[in-house]
C-alpha angles and dihedrals in degrees: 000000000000141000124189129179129202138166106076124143149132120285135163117254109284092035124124132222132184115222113207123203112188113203128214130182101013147073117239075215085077106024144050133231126219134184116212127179120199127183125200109278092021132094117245119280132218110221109165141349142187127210137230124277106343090321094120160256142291139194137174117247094243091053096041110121096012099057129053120183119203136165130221102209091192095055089033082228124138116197129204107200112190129190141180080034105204123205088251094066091069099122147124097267114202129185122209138173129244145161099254128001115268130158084234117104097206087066090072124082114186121041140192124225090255132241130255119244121181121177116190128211 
């Protein structure tokens, strides 16, 4: 069992970048998905998730109507577009699998190394 993310970068405020979180030895029919973002000195923070199966989306109220989460099933890849990026994005931003979609980190077992987002003013 592996994910991995990828996409990070540095953009100015208003940019958009797309995270990518490529999934190995395991179905999105039987696990969930979350995207977390965490900055040196603060707790990690959950920011989206998407369900199992078609059970739903999720989104933190700071992220709603500038990031969309989606999944590709045929490429077990799960995307975070995010758009009107805003200074206080700039975070380490991790995917991670679990059975069913919570804002808790200690609901997700497996974890990537994280990808680097840094939004300038």
């Amino acid at each position: 069992v592996q994910v991995v993310e990828s996409g990070g970068g540095m953009v100015q405020s208003g940019g958009s970048l797309r995270l990518s979180c490529a999934a190995t030895g395991f179905s999105f029919d039987d696990y969930a998905i979350g995207w977390f973002r965490q900055v040196p000195g603060k707790e990690r923070e959950g920011i989206s998730c998407i369900d199992r199966g078609d059970i739903g989306t999720y989104y933190t109220d700071s992220v709603k109507g500038r990031f969309t989460i989606s999944k590709d099933n045929a490429k077990n890849t799960v995307y975070l577009a995010m758009d009107n990026l805003k200074p206080e994005d700039t975070a380490i931003y991790y995917c991670a699998r679990s059975r069913r979609c919570s804002g808790s980190a200690v609901a997700y077992d497996y974890w990537g190394q994280g990808t680097q987002v840094t939004v300038s003013s």
